């Protein structure tokens, strides 16, 4: 089940909200837990058992750590979570690479024919990282272990952020898990945030997705340099508006149920360096790797060489977290390389440059990275990058954009909107229009976005879900 579906918007969410507000407050966690388990089971069937298993293990490990078996509890939690993630997310990847190595040695790989591919549970990377952050925080003494399995299970399975993030840490919501209030103001703010996210997904992200898919997949690889750049710009907007839209919807839903999730995106495309980009992009993941991996490896406390190695390890894992394929690993190391280059001293050079040059540098690195991220495999990525930087007309006229994609002027308008809303325009207007006299116009605007989004959904518009890798 996805947020941008008619079933979720017209049946699931209204029913859950109604039930949540009519039951006594002491049963509200039970409502969220039941709704979350149904939400996940609806699409994943029996794979929900993996999430339940992870929840029980880390609940017990937290208590074990607090009761004195500190190292045993932490090690068991980390081992179980990493093993679960390794088996369900990386087993197929490992087998494919092992077969490739054996085949390269001239040995028959028929022995692998009977091995069954393991299904990837949706959102496993998110909930595994959440539960690991919990046991690590208990071990570090940052939080007390939960002694209520219902409250802990509510935290782990909470449907607003379950399958697409943000990664919510127990330390940030522990008080709200126990006691929270929903006011008319907070609910309306949450509803507005959800609608804005839904509009970003349906109007912007999905339009960009159709353009990007046309180039990356439907073109068959025979396209012009101009169309290659159009395709990567489209994907650059798609992945930002899709990711940030789901975070907006999750944050909005959280407010509607009384939770305040932290921001996950802060207009990353206005960054002037790759370092800044990662402070603004997928903030919950970046901060997770900083606090639980980079610092655990020693951070920058063991000399420059070790610091650079730690950064490469972090970005290697970052790439692997996003998907079980070598192009994701290369994408992570590619970003890690520029993080290290900037740390070595290039950041001082950047600071002296004209601001637009800083933006161009950052966006160029990000664009090349997105090709590595989006391409079907590394070979396809290299061919795509060659087309971008070595001029070719392909089989299509280089300026025949509308004919090639079979789109109307709507696409051009969406591209313009994509550029505009990559800047913090809405927060600026929201702050300026605080006078109550402007509220009716604000509500009309938001309701119009909701209406347009529902029209898109009802019309069966192209509505991809890009989180299947996570």
XYZ file of C-alpha atoms in Angstrom:
470
model
C 0.000 0.000 0.000
C 1.339 3.430 -0.885
C 0.252 6.876 0.276
C -0.524 7.984 -3.277
C -3.180 5.317 -3.855
C -6.948 5.658 -3.825
C -7.263 2.813 -1.304
C -4.994 4.561 1.195
C -6.492 8.029 0.735
C -10.174 7.179 0.556
C -10.486 4.101 2.761
C -7.508 3.204 4.945
C -6.508 6.643 6.254
C -10.026 8.022 6.971
C -10.990 4.800 8.776
C -7.805 4.725 10.881
C -8.123 8.404 11.803
C -11.775 7.957 12.773
C -10.985 4.933 14.921
C -7.935 6.644 16.451
C -9.916 9.638 17.693
C -12.998 7.797 18.957
C -11.191 5.239 21.123
C -9.918 6.177 24.607
C -6.376 7.577 24.577
C -4.937 4.495 26.286
C -5.886 2.400 23.219
C -4.477 4.731 20.558
C -1.130 2.941 20.352
C -3.029 -0.287 19.784
C -4.923 1.338 16.905
C -1.672 2.545 15.305
C -0.032 -0.855 15.778
C -2.965 -2.768 14.282
C -3.231 -0.302 11.397
C 0.522 -0.503 10.766
C 0.589 -4.308 10.724
C -2.351 -4.328 8.306
C -0.700 -1.617 6.180
C 2.456 -3.706 5.812
C 0.715 -7.066 5.450
C -1.521 -5.659 2.713
C 1.420 -5.562 0.333
C 4.023 -7.847 1.873
C 1.894 -10.740 3.164
C 3.901 -13.159 5.364
C 7.043 -10.996 5.139
C 5.530 -8.988 7.989
C 6.845 -11.789 10.227
C 10.392 -10.571 9.613
C 9.517 -7.144 10.969
C 7.758 -8.697 13.965
C 10.812 -10.896 14.603
C 13.125 -7.865 14.459
C 10.855 -5.978 16.849
C 10.799 -8.771 19.450
C 14.561 -9.380 19.255
C 15.483 -5.733 19.794
C 12.888 -5.271 22.508
C 14.477 -8.145 24.427
C 18.014 -6.977 23.636
C 17.290 -3.497 24.985
C 16.187 -4.976 28.313
C 19.177 -7.341 28.313
C 21.565 -4.411 27.826
C 19.989 -2.396 30.615
C 19.969 -5.322 33.038
C 23.721 -5.820 32.833
C 24.390 -8.032 29.818
C 25.504 -4.986 27.875
C 27.903 -6.379 25.308
C 25.983 -9.620 24.804
C 22.711 -7.768 24.268
C 24.239 -5.286 21.814
C 26.161 -7.938 19.887
C 23.105 -10.177 19.600
C 21.013 -7.258 18.356
C 23.595 -6.168 15.777
C 24.281 -9.725 14.632
C 20.582 -10.554 14.235
C 19.733 -7.337 12.422
C 22.717 -7.443 10.083
C 22.148 -11.117 9.363
C 18.485 -10.444 8.574
C 19.408 -7.554 6.300
C 22.211 -9.580 4.696
C 20.056 -12.596 3.930
C 16.988 -10.818 2.618
C 18.652 -7.916 0.824
C 22.075 -9.166 -0.266
C 21.855 -12.948 -0.613
C 20.781 -12.820 -4.267
C 23.470 -10.225 -4.989
C 26.144 -12.403 -3.377
C 25.051 -15.503 -5.305
C 25.014 -13.619 -8.624
C 28.543 -12.332 -8.028
C 29.774 -15.756 -6.933
C 28.338 -17.290 -10.103
C 30.024 -14.578 -12.192
C 33.407 -15.269 -10.566
C 33.090 -19.050 -10.975
C 31.916 -18.675 -14.565
C 34.872 -16.377 -15.257
C 37.169 -19.178 -14.122
C 35.615 -21.481 -16.679
C 33.722 -23.582 -14.127
C 30.112 -24.645 -14.662
C 27.550 -22.857 -12.457
C 24.763 -25.422 -12.795
C 25.079 -26.200 -9.078
C 23.434 -22.828 -8.385
C 20.384 -23.508 -10.549
C 18.341 -24.913 -7.675
C 18.887 -21.912 -5.400
C 15.663 -19.971 -4.888
C 15.772 -16.187 -5.067
C 14.866 -14.541 -1.769
C 12.177 -11.852 -1.829
C 13.173 -8.397 -0.580
C 10.835 -7.205 2.199
C 9.769 -3.624 1.533
C 11.311 -1.093 3.897
C 13.602 -3.605 5.602
C 16.560 -1.190 5.514
C 14.485 1.437 7.320
C 13.095 -0.634 10.182
C 16.339 -2.577 10.720
C 18.269 0.700 11.043
C 15.625 2.038 13.423
C 15.823 -0.933 15.769
C 19.628 -0.972 15.671
C 19.744 2.717 16.582
C 17.526 1.884 19.552
C 19.756 -0.847 21.007
C 22.910 1.226 20.370
C 21.334 4.199 22.174
C 20.357 1.972 25.095
C 23.931 0.647 25.199
C 25.339 4.189 25.168
C 22.952 5.246 27.923
C 21.155 7.771 25.725
C 17.721 6.221 26.329
C 16.110 3.847 28.772
C 15.037 0.456 27.461
C 11.339 0.189 26.730
C 9.514 -2.171 29.094
C 6.251 -2.067 27.165
C 6.192 -4.295 24.078
C 3.085 -2.540 22.716
C 4.761 0.872 22.837
C 7.985 -0.452 21.313
C 6.146 -2.293 18.538
C 4.191 0.873 17.791
C 7.474 2.716 17.356
C 9.000 0.128 15.018
C 5.972 -0.563 12.827
C 4.490 2.946 12.633
C 3.028 3.049 9.103
C 3.647 6.751 8.272
C 7.414 6.182 8.027
C 7.616 2.395 7.730
C 8.447 1.781 4.074
C 9.985 5.055 2.873
C 11.377 6.817 5.928
C 12.464 9.055 7.416
C 14.472 6.834 9.784
C 12.941 7.751 13.127
C 15.023 7.206 16.240
C 13.432 6.055 19.467
C 15.136 8.869 21.365
C 13.225 11.429 19.262
C 9.739 9.987 19.831
C 9.971 8.098 23.128
C 7.932 10.672 25.055
C 5.286 10.895 22.331
C 4.981 7.099 22.215
C 3.893 7.204 25.862
C 1.856 10.433 25.818
C 0.958 12.859 23.042
C -1.664 15.425 22.219
C -3.282 16.303 18.904
C -4.717 19.799 18.613
C -6.771 21.232 15.789
C -3.805 23.415 14.844
C -1.286 20.543 14.803
C -3.705 18.298 12.895
C -4.371 20.976 10.271
C -0.621 21.579 9.865
C -0.102 17.851 9.444
C -2.891 17.615 6.900
C -1.470 20.553 4.943
C 2.011 18.987 4.960
C 0.596 15.662 3.773
C -1.301 17.320 0.904
C 1.795 19.248 -0.192
C 3.760 16.000 -0.236
C 1.032 14.228 -2.168
C 0.998 17.027 -4.761
C 4.789 16.892 -5.106
C 4.530 13.164 -5.726
C 1.603 13.133 -8.152
C 2.148 16.362 -10.098
C 5.919 16.771 -10.119
C 7.719 13.506 -9.309
C 5.534 11.265 -11.464
C 5.795 13.555 -14.499
C 9.568 13.641 -14.173
C 9.563 9.859 -13.736
C 7.802 9.303 -17.056
C 10.354 11.491 -18.841
C 13.335 9.842 -17.102
C 12.011 6.350 -17.825
C 11.573 7.265 -21.493
C 15.291 7.998 -21.756
C 16.799 5.463 -19.366
C 14.717 2.439 -20.368
C 12.311 2.957 -23.256
C 14.882 4.564 -25.547
C 16.833 1.324 -25.805
C 20.011 3.307 -25.202
C 19.959 5.035 -28.595
C 19.372 8.689 -27.806
C 21.017 12.041 -28.394
C 23.277 13.966 -26.050
C 20.551 16.572 -25.583
C 18.012 13.919 -24.612
C 20.568 12.285 -22.288
C 20.837 15.554 -20.363
C 17.062 15.942 -20.372
C 16.742 12.433 -18.971
C 19.216 12.928 -16.142
C 17.704 16.311 -15.202
C 14.283 14.649 -15.145
C 15.571 11.882 -12.870
C 17.339 14.439 -10.664
C 14.006 16.157 -10.073
C 12.098 12.868 -9.831
C 14.173 11.347 -7.059
C 14.202 14.563 -5.045
C 10.492 15.289 -5.301
C 9.607 11.616 -4.768
C 11.822 11.128 -1.711
C 10.977 14.486 -0.175
C 7.275 13.996 -0.981
C 7.128 10.750 0.982
C 8.988 12.428 3.841
C 6.501 15.313 3.733
C 3.598 12.887 3.795
C 5.174 10.909 6.655
C 5.836 14.057 8.693
C 2.295 15.255 7.987
C 0.764 11.936 9.000
C 2.900 11.933 12.128
C 1.503 15.315 13.175
C -2.031 14.086 12.519
C -1.401 11.293 15.048
C 0.516 13.459 17.518
C 4.130 12.700 16.525
C 6.761 15.228 15.461
C 9.223 13.579 13.094
C 12.411 15.429 12.219
C 12.900 16.984 8.784
C 14.491 14.704 6.199
C 15.241 17.049 3.274
C 16.384 20.653 3.284
C 16.512 21.760 -0.361
C 19.708 19.846 -1.256
C 19.982 21.234 -4.784
C 20.880 24.692 -3.487
C 24.076 23.227 -1.973
C 27.476 24.713 -2.779
C 29.479 21.563 -2.013
C 29.003 17.822 -1.783
C 29.527 18.055 1.957
C 26.624 20.501 2.177
C 24.554 18.330 -0.150
C 24.778 15.429 2.303
C 23.779 17.694 5.173
C 20.604 18.496 3.248
C 19.842 15.186 1.478
C 18.113 12.297 3.306
C 19.131 13.833 6.625
C 17.910 10.917 8.758
C 20.150 8.476 6.860
C 23.182 10.795 6.776
C 22.940 11.476 10.504
C 22.423 7.748 11.201
C 25.661 6.846 9.431
C 27.470 9.707 11.153
C 26.314 8.811 14.654
C 26.320 5.015 14.503
C 28.975 4.110 11.912
C 31.409 6.986 11.314
C 31.820 7.803 15.011
C 32.027 4.105 15.912
C 34.856 3.696 13.387
C 36.738 6.495 15.114
C 35.463 9.460 13.136
C 38.214 12.021 12.717
C 39.937 11.202 16.017
C 42.626 8.856 14.647
C 44.459 10.976 12.135
C 43.809 12.131 8.597
C 44.445 8.825 6.815
C 42.072 6.950 9.109
C 39.479 9.727 8.727
C 39.545 9.386 4.942
C 39.294 5.605 5.200
C 36.328 5.940 7.561
C 34.590 8.263 5.096
C 35.086 5.785 2.250
C 33.719 2.967 4.422
C 30.669 5.061 5.299
C 29.926 5.914 1.674
C 30.575 2.341 0.547
C 27.918 1.206 3.037
C 25.682 4.130 2.022
C 25.733 2.943 -1.582
C 25.132 -0.672 -0.598
C 22.251 0.385 1.672
C 20.446 1.890 -1.311
C 20.536 -1.264 -3.394
C 22.201 -4.632 -3.923
C 24.054 -3.787 -7.144
C 27.520 -2.551 -8.024
C 26.299 0.695 -9.549
C 24.938 1.700 -6.115
C 28.297 0.884 -4.533
C 30.107 2.940 -7.174
C 27.616 5.776 -6.626
C 28.372 5.766 -2.903
C 32.148 5.674 -3.407
C 31.846 8.414 -6.050
C 30.263 10.729 -3.493
C 32.736 9.585 -0.851
C 35.615 10.514 -3.165
C 34.419 14.113 -3.459
C 33.728 14.316 0.276
C 37.376 13.356 0.851
C 38.621 15.728 -1.876
C 36.760 18.600 -0.240
C 38.042 17.604 3.187
C 41.642 17.474 1.947
C 41.414 21.176 1.145
C 39.307 21.688 -1.948
C 36.551 23.130 0.245
C 38.792 26.146 0.886
C 39.197 26.601 -2.874
C 35.429 26.303 -3.346
C 34.717 29.004 -0.778
C 36.740 31.508 -2.802
C 34.857 30.831 -6.031
C 31.809 32.716 -7.304
C 28.667 31.186 -5.742
C 27.118 30.075 -9.097
C 30.350 28.179 -9.871
C 30.029 26.379 -6.538
C 26.446 25.411 -7.408
C 27.443 24.209 -10.894
C 30.259 22.088 -9.468
C 27.937 20.488 -6.923
C 25.093 19.852 -9.367
C 27.453 18.359 -11.945
C 28.756 15.835 -9.396
C 25.207 15.071 -8.263
C 23.961 14.636 -11.860
C 26.763 12.214 -12.756
C 26.033 10.350 -9.537
C 22.335 10.029 -10.384
C 23.247 8.369 -13.690
C 25.154 5.720 -11.720
C 22.187 5.417 -9.369
C 19.421 5.198 -11.996
C 21.051 3.079 -14.715
C 20.128 -0.602 -14.913
C 23.758 -1.609 -14.347
C 27.262 -0.173 -14.403
C 27.745 -0.832 -18.125
C 24.555 1.065 -18.972
C 25.694 3.920 -16.728
C 29.025 4.231 -18.522
C 27.323 4.272 -21.941
C 24.897 6.922 -20.686
C 27.708 9.101 -19.316
C 29.601 8.819 -22.597
C 26.486 10.000 -24.462
C 26.204 12.959 -22.077
C 29.773 14.167 -22.559
C 30.558 13.033 -26.138
C 28.113 14.730 -28.493
C 25.857 12.498 -30.573
C 22.518 13.030 -32.309
C 21.413 9.425 -31.866
C 18.372 8.342 -33.864
C 16.367 11.391 -32.847
C 16.647 15.044 -33.741
C 18.507 16.706 -30.839
C 15.999 19.535 -30.431
C 12.858 17.485 -31.047
C 12.028 17.162 -27.366
C 8.229 17.277 -27.576
C 7.981 14.817 -30.470
C 10.465 12.378 -28.958
C 8.680 12.105 -25.633
C 5.218 12.605 -27.096
C 4.425 15.225 -24.465
C 2.650 18.585 -24.505
C 3.836 21.888 -23.088
C 2.856 20.525 -19.675
C 6.314 18.933 -19.423
C 8.071 22.257 -19.963
C 5.893 23.835 -17.255
C 6.684 20.968 -14.858
C 10.408 21.444 -15.462
C 10.074 25.131 -14.621
C 8.121 24.280 -11.461
C 10.770 21.701 -10.588
C 13.452 24.382 -10.679
C 11.339 26.850 -8.688
C 10.383 24.415 -5.924
C 13.932 23.144 -5.572
C 14.410 26.455 -3.752
C 12.748 27.182 -0.377
C 9.908 29.140 -1.978
C 6.997 27.665 -0.024
C 8.537 28.144 3.464
C 9.311 31.743 2.498
C 5.734 32.394 1.398
C 4.365 30.553 4.425
C 6.348 32.804 6.723
C 5.314 35.950 4.853
C 1.639 35.049 4.705
C 1.088 34.645 8.450
C -1.594 37.327 8.537
C -5.015 35.679 9.110
C -6.368 37.618 6.143
C -4.317 35.374 3.834
C -5.422 32.062 5.407
C -8.445 31.538 3.102
C -6.183 31.840 0.038
C -3.708 29.417 1.592
C -6.433 26.868 2.296
C -7.868 27.263 -1.203
C -4.417 26.647 -2.659
C -3.866 23.514 -0.571
C -7.330 22.129 -1.314
C -6.759 22.776 -5.017
C -3.560 20.734 -4.837
C -5.485 17.944 -3.121
C -8.175 17.997 -5.805
C -5.623 17.906 -8.639
C -3.734 15.047 -6.945
C -6.901 12.986 -6.540
C -7.798 13.637 -10.187
C -4.367 12.291 -11.182
C -4.894 9.207 -9.021
C -8.457 8.620 -10.243
C -7.282 8.918 -13.854
C -4.807 6.114 -13.258
C -1.833 8.371 -13.941
C 1.683 6.967 -13.976
C 2.451 6.415 -10.281
C 5.698 4.469 -9.710
C 6.946 3.440 -6.261
C 10.741 3.779 -6.228
C 11.434 2.316 -2.769
C 11.373 -1.366 -3.733
C 15.181 -1.499 -3.410
C 15.133 -0.441 0.247
